[in-house]
CSV table of C-alpha atoms in Angstrom, one decimal:
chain,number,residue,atom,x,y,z
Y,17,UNK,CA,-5.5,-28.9,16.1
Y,18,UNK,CA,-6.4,-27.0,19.2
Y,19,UNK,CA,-5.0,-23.5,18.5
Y,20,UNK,CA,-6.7,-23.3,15.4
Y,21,UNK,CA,-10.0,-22.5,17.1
Y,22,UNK,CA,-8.6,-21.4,20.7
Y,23,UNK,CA,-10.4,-18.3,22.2
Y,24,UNK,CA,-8.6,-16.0,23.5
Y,25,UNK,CA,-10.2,-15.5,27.0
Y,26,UNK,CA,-11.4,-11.7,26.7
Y,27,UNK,CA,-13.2,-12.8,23.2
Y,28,UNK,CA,-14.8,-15.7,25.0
Y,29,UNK,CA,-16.3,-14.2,27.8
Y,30,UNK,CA,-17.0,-10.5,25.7
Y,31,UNK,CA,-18.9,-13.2,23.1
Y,32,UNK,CA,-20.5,-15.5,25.8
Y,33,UNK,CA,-22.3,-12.3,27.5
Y,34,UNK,CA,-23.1,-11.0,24.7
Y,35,UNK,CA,-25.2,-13.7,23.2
Y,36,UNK,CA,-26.7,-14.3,26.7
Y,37,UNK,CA,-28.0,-11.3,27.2
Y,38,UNK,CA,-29.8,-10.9,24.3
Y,39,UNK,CA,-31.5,-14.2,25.0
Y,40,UNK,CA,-34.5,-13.6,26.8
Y,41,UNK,CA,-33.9,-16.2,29.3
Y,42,UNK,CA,-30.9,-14.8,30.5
Y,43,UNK,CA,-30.5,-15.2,34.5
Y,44,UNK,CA,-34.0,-16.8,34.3
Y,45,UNK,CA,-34.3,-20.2,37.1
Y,46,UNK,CA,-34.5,-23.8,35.1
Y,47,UNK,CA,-37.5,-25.6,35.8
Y,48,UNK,CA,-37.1,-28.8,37.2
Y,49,UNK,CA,-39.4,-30.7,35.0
Y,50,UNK,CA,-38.5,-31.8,31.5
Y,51,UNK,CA,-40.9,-31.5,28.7
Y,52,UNK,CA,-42.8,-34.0,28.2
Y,53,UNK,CA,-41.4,-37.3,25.7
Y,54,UNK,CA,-44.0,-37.4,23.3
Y,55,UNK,CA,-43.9,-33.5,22.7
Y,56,UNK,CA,-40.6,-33.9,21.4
Y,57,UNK,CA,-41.9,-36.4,18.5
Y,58,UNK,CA,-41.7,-35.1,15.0
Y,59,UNK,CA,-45.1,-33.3,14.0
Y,60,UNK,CA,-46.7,-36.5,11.9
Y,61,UNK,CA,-49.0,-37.0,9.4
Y,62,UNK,CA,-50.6,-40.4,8.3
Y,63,UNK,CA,-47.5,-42.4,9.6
Y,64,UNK,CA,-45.3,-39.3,7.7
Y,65,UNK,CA,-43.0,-37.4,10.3
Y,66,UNK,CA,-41.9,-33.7,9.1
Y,67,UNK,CA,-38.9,-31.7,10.5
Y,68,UNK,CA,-41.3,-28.7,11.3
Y,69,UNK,CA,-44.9,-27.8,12.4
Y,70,UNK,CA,-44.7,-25.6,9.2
Y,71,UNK,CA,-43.8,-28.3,6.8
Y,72,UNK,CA,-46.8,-30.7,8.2
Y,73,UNK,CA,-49.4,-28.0,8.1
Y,74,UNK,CA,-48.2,-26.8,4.1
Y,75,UNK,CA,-48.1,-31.0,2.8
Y,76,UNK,CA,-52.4,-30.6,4.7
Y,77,UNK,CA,-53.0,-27.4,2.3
Y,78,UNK,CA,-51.7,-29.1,-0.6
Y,79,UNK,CA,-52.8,-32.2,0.2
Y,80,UNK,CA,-49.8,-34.5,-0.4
Y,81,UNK,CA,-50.4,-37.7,-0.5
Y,82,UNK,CA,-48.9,-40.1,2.7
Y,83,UNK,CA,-48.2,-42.9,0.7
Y,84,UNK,CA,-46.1,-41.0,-1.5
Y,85,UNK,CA,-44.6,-39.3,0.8
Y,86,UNK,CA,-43.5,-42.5,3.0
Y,87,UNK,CA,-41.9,-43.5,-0.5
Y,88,UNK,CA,-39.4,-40.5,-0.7
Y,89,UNK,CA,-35.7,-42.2,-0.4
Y,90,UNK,CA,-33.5,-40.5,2.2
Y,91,UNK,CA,-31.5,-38.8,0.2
Y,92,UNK,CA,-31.7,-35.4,0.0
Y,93,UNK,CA,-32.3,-35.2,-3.2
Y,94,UNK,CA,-36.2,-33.6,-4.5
Y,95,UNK,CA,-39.3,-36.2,-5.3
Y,96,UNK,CA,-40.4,-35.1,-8.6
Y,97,UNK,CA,-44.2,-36.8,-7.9
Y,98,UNK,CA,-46.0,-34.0,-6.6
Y,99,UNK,CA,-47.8,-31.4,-8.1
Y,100,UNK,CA,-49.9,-28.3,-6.9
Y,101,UNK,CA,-51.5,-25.6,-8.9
Y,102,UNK,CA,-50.3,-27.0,-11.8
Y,103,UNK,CA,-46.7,-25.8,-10.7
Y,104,UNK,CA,-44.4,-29.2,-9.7
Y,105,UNK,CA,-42.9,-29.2,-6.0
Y,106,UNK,CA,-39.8,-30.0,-4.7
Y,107,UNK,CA,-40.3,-32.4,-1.5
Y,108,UNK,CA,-37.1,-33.9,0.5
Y,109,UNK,CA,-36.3,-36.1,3.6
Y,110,UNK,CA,-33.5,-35.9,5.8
Y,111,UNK,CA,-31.3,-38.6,7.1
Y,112,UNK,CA,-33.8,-39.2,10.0
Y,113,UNK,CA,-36.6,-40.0,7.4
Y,114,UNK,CA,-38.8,-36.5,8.0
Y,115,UNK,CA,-40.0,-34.7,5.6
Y,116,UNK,CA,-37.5,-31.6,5.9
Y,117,UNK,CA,-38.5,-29.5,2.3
Y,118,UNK,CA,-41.9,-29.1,0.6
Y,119,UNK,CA,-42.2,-26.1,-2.2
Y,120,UNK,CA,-41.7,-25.0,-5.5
Y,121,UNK,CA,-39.4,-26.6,-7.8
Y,122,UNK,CA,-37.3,-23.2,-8.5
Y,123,UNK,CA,-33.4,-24.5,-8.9
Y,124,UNK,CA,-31.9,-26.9,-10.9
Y,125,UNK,CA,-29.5,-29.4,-9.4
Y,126,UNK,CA,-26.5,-28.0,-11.2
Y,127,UNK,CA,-27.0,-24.5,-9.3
Y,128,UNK,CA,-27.1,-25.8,-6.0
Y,129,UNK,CA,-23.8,-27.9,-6.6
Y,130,UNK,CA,-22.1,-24.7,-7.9
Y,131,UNK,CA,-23.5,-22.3,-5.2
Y,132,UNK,CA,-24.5,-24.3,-2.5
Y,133,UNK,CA,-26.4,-22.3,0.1
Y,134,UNK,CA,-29.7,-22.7,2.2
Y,135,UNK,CA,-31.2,-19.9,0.5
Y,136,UNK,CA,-32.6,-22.2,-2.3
Y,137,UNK,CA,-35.0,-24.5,-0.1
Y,138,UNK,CA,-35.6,-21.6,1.8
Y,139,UNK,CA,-37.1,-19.3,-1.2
Y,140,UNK,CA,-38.6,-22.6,-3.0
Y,141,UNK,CA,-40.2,-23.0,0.2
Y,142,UNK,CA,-41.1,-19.3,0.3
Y,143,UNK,CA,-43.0,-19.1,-2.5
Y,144,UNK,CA,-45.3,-21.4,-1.8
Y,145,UNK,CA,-45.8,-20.5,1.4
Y,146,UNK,CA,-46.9,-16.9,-0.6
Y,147,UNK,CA,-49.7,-19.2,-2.8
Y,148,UNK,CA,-51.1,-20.2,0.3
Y,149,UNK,CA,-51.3,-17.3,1.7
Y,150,UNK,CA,-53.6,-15.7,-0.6
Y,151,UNK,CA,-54.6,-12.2,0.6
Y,152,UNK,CA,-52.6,-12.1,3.6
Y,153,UNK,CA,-49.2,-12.8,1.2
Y,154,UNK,CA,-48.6,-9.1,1.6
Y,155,UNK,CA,-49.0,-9.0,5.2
Y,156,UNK,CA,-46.4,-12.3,5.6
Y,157,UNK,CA,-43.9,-10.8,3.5
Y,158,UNK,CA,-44.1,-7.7,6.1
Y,159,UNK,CA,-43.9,-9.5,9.1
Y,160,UNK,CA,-40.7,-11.6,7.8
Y,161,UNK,CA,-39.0,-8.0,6.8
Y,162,UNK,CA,-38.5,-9.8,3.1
Y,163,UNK,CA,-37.3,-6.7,0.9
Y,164,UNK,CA,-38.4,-7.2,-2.5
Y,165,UNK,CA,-38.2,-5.4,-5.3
Y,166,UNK,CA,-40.0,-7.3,-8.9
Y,167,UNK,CA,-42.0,-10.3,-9.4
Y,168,UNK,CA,-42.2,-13.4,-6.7
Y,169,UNK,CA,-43.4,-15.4,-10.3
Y,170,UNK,CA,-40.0,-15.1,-11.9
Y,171,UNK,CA,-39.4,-17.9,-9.4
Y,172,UNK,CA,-41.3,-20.1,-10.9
Y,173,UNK,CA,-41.8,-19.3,-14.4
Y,174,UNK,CA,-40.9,-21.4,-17.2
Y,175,UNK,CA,-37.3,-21.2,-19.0
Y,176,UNK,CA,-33.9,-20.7,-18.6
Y,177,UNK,CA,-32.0,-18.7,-16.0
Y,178,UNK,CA,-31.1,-15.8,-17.2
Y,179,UNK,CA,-29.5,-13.9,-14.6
Y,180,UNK,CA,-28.4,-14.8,-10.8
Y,181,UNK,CA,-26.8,-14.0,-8.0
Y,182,UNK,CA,-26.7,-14.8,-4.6
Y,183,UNK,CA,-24.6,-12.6,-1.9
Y,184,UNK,CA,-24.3,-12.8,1.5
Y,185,UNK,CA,-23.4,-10.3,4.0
Y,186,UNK,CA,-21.2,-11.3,6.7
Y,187,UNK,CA,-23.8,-13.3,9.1
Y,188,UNK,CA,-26.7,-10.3,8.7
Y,189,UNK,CA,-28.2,-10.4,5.3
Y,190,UNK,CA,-28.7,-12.4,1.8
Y,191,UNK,CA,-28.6,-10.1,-1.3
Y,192,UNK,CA,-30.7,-12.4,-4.1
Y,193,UNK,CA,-31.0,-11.5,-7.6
Y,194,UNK,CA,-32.9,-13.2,-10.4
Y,195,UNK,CA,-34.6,-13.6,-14.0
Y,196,UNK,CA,-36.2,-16.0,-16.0
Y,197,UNK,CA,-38.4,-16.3,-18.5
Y,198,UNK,CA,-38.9,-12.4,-18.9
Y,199,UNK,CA,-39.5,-11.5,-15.3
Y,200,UNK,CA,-37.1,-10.3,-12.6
Y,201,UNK,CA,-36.8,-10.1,-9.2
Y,202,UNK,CA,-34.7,-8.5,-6.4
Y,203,UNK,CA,-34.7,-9.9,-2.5
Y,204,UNK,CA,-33.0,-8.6,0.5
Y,205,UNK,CA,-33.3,-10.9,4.1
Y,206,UNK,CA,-32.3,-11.2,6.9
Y,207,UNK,CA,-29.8,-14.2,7.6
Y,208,UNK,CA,-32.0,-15.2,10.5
Y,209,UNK,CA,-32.3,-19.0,11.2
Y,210,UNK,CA,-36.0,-18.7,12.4
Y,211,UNK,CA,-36.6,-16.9,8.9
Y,212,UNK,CA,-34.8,-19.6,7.0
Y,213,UNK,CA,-36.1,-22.7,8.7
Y,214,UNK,CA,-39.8,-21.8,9.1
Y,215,UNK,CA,-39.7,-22.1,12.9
Y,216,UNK,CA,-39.9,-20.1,16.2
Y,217,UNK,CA,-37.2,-20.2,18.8
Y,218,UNK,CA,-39.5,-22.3,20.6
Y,219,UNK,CA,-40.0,-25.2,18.1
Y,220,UNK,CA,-36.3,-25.0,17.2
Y,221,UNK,CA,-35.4,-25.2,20.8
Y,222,UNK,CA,-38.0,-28.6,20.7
Y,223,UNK,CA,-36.3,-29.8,17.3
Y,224,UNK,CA,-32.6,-29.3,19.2
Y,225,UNK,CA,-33.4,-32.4,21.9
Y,226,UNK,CA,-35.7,-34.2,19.5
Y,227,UNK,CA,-33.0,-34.6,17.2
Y,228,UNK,CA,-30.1,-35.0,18.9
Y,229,UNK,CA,-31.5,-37.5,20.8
Y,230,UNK,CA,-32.0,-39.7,17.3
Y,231,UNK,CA,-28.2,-38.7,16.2
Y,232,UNK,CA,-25.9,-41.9,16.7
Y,233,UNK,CA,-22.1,-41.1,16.7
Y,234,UNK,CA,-20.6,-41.1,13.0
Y,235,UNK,CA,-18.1,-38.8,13.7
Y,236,UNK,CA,-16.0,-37.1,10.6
Y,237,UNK,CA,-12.0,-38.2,9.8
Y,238,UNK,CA,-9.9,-36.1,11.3
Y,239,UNK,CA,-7.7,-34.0,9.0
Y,240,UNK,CA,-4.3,-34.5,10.5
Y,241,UNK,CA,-1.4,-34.1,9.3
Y,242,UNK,CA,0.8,-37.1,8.0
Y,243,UNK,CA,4.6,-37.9,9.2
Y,244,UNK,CA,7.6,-37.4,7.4
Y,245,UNK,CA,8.4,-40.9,8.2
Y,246,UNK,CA,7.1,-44.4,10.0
Y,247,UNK,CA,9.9,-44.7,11.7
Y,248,UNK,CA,10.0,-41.2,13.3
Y,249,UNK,CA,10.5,-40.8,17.3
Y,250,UNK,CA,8.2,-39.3,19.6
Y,251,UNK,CA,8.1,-35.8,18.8
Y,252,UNK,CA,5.8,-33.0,20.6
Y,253,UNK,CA,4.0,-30.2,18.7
Y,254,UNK,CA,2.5,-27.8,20.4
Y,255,UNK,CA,-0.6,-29.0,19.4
Y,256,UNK,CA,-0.4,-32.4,18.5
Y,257,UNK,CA,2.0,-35.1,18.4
Y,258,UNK,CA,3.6,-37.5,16.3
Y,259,UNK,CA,4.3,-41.5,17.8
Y,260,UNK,CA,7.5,-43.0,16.6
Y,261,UNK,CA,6.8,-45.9,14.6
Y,262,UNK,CA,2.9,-45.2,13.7
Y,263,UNK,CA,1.5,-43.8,10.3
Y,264,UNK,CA,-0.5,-41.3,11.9
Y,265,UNK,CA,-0.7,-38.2,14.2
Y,266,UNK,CA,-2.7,-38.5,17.3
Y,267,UNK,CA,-4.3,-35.8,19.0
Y,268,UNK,CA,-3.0,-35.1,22.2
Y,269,UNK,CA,-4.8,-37.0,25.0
Y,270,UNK,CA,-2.3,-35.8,27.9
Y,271,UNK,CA,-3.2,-34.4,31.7
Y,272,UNK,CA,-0.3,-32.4,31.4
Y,273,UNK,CA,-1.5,-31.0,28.7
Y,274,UNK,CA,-5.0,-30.5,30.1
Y,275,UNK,CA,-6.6,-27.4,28.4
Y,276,UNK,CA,-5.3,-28.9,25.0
Y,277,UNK,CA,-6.5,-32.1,25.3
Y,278,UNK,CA,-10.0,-30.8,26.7
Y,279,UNK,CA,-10.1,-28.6,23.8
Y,280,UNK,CA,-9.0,-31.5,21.6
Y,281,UNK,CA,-11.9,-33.7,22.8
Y,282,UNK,CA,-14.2,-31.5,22.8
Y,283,UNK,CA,-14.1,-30.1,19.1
Y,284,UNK,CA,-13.7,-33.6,17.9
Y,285,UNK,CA,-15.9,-36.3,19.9
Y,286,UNK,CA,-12.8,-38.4,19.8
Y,287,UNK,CA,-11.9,-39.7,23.6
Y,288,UNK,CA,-9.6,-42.3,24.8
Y,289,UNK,CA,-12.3,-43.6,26.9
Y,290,UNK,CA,-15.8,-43.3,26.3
Y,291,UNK,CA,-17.6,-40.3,27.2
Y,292,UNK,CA,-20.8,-39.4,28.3
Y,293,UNK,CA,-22.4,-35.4,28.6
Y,294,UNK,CA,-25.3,-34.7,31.1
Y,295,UNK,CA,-26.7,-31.7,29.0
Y,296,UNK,CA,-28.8,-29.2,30.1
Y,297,UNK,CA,-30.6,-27.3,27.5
Y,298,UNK,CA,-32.0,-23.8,28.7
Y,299,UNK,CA,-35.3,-22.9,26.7
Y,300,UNK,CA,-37.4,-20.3,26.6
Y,301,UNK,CA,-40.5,-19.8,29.9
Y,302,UNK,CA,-38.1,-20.6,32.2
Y,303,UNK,CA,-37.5,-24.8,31.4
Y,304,UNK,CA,-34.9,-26.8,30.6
Y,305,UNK,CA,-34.1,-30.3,29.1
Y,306,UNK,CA,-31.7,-32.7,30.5
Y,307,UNK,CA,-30.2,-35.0,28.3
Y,308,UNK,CA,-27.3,-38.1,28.6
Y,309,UNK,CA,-25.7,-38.8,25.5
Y,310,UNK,CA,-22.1,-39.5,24.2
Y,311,UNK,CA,-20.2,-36.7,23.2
Y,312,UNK,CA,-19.8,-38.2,19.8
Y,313,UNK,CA,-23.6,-38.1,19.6
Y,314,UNK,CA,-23.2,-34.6,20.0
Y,315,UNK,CA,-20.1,-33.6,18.3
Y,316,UNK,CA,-22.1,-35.2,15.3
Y,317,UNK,CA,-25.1,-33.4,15.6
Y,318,UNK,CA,-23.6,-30.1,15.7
Y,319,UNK,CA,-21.1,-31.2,12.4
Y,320,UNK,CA,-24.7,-32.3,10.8
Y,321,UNK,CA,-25.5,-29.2,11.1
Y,322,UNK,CA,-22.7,-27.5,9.4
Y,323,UNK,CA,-21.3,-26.0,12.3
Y,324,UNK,CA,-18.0,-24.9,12.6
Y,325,UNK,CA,-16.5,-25.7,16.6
Y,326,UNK,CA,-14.6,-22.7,18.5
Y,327,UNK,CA,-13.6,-23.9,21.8
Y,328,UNK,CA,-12.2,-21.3,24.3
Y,329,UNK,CA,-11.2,-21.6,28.6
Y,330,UNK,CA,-13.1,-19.7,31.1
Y,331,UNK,CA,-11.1,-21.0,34.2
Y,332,UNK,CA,-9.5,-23.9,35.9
Y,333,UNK,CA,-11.8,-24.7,39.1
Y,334,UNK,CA,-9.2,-27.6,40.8
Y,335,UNK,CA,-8.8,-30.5,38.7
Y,336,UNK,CA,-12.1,-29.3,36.8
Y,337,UNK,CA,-11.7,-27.0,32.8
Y,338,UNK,CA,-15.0,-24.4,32.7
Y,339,UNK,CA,-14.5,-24.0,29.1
Y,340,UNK,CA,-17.2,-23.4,26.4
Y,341,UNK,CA,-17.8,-24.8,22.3
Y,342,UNK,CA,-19.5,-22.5,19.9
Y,343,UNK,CA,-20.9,-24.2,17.3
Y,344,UNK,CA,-21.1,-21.5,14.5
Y,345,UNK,CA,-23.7,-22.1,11.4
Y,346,UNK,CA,-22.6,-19.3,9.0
Y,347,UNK,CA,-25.1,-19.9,6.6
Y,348,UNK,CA,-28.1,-19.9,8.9
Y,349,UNK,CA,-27.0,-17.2,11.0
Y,350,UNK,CA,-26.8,-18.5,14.5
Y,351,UNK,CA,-24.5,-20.4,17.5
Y,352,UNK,CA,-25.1,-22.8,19.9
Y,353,UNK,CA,-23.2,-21.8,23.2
Y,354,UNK,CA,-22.5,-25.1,25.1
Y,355,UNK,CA,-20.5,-24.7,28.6
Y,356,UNK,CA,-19.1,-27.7,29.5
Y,357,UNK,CA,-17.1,-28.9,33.4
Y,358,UNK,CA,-14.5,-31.5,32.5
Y,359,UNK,CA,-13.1,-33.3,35.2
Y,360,UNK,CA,-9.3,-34.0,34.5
Y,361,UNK,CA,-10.5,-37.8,35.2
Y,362,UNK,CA,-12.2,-38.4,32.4
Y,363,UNK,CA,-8.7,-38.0,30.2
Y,364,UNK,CA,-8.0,-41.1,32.0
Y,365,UNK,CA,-11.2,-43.1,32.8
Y,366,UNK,CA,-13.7,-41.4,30.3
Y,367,UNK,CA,-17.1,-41.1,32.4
Y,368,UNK,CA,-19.7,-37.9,32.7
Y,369,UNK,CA,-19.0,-34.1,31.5
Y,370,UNK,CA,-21.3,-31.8,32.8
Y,371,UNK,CA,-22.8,-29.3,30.0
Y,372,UNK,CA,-25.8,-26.6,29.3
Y,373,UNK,CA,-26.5,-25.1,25.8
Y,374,UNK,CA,-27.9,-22.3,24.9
Y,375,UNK,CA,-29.2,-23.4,21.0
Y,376,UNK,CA,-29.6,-21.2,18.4
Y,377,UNK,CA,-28.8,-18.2,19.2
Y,378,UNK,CA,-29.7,-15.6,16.0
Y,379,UNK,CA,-26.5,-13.8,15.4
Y,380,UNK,CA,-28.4,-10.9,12.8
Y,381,UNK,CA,-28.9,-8.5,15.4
Y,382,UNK,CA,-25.5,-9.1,17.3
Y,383,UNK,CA,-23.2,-6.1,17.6
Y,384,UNK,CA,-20.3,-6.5,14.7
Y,385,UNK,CA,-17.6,-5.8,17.6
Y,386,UNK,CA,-18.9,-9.4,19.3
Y,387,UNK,CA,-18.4,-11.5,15.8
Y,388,UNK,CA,-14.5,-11.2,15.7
Y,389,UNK,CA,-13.9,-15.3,15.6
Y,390,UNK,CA,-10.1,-14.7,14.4
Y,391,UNK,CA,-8.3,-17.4,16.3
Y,392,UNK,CA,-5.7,-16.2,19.1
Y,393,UNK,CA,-2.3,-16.2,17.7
């Protein structure tokens, strides 16, 4: 379980600076005070909270109606209730109840099951965000660096689907490729988070503690492997072990086996004891949040998001791991870089990890030679 994702400790520390020194913040001073509670509340309207700043100020332009918004189930399916311009919309909510998609009905269902990708909310989203635009659509589609080549209406015209495709570039770019109804149209993007969500680093940076702070632990089942036999003895892997008489593997848990069972905690949530983390969360002008929350809280969040969890050593301080967890969203394009101080104690007695995170880091414009994640053999 824990070699799969080990680090060797070259492509740990190559990585870690890397990503920190293109953040802007990098060997900036954390300010003492956190931002303030009622910042971090979801942008609102009428009673109705939305994911983004974005998604609040588009449901105002089009003027959605609360009510009917407050009715959407949490499910992450699209309302079909809403109309603008004549064109119907697609609205969601997340599993925290905000508002988390408002635009254009573009895809069927049966597309996003086959092909499932962010690219669809994020180009339904996209073309209404053109619409309201109006005369400054040409200047938007500049600013986001949106290479297109056709006609944004083929999105939303009526008929089948006659042609699509949908590539994707390593983590730098989406290749997208589409006609219906008679009309065509050819995208190239950037596989930039900000781009895709409709926020700033700033307001993702906000949406990081807001959100993690409403995650309760609902960890997923580990994927271990099952024993030849109930009856077998003890047996040590060397990364995992099996307990004789038991139906199950357990992951190791073991102060002699430190860095494995750190590494084993920490990519899972799971912990003999309970767990807190004191997080710091470095943002941009020179703040920073602190946060106390279990681990599984957090281990949840980032599995939420789709992130995949690489956990590599930095050094053994005394009885103390330095060790990091990259949390890598593929399909968004970014990482969160979390350094955590263990304490071999908490093995035994659970308690408080120390931690700071830098959160989503855009990995677009990061040198190729830095995104080698192939496990150490």
């Amino acid at each position: 379980m824990v070699t799969k994702n080990l680090f060797s400790v070259k492509t740990l520390l190559c990585t870690l600076c890397a990503l920190f020194l293109l953040s802007p913040q990098a060997g900036a001073k954390s300010a003492t005070k956190d931002t303030p509670a009622d910042s971090l509340a979801p942008a609102s309207l009428g009673g109705v909270a939305f994911a983004t700043e974005r998604l609040r100020s588009m449901a105002v332009q089009c003027r959605l109606d609360g009510a009917s918004l407050s009715a959407i189930p949490v499910s992450g399916k699209d309302s079909m209730t809403f109309v603008y311009r004549g064109r119907r919309l697609a609205v969601k909510k997340n599993a925290l109840g905000d508002i988390s998609h408002i635009g254009y009905w573009c895809f069927p269902q049966a597309l996003r099951d086959f092909n499932p990708s962010p690219v669809y909310d994020f180009l339904e989203r996209y073309a209404l965000e053109l619409d309201l635009a109006g005369q400054t659509r040409d200047i938007k589609i500049y600013r986001d660096k949106m290479t297109a080549k056709g006609d944004w209406n083929a999105l939303t015209a009526a008929g089948d689907i006659n042609d699509f495709s949908l590539r994707k570039e390593g983590l730098k770019k989406y290749y997208f490729n589409f006609k219906r109804g008679g009309r065509s149209l050819q995208l190239a993007f950037a596989c930039d988070c900000q781009l895709l969500m409709g926020c700033d680093a700033i307001e993702l940076e906000r949406n990081f503690v807001r959100d993690i702070k409403r995650t309760a632990p609902n960890l997923k089942p580990l994927d271990l492997p099952q024993p030849e036999s109930a009856t077998d003895s003890t047996k040590q892997q060397a990364n995992y072990r099996v307990l004789g008489g038991k139906e199950y593997y357990a992951l190791i848990a073991d102060t002699m086996k430190l860095v494995q069972s750190v590494g084993n905690m920490l990519l899972t949530g799971i912990s003999k004891n309970h767990v807190n983390v004191a997080l710091k969360v470095d943002k941009y002008g020179y703040a920073c949040d602190s946060l106390l929350l279990p681990l599984a809280s957090l281990v949840t969040f980032l599995q939420q998001e789709g992130c995949e969890l690489y956990f590599g050593v930095k050094e053994r301080k005394g009885d103390d791991v330095l060790c990091s967890v990259f949390a890598l969203q593929r399909d968004y394009g970014y990482n969160h870089v979390i350094s955590f101080r263990v304490p071999k104690r908490t093995l035994v007695q659970g308690g408080t990890v120390e931690a700071r995170a830098f959160c989503y880091v855009p990995l677009h414009n990061v040198t190729e030679k830095f995104l080698n994640l192939t496990p150490s053999r």
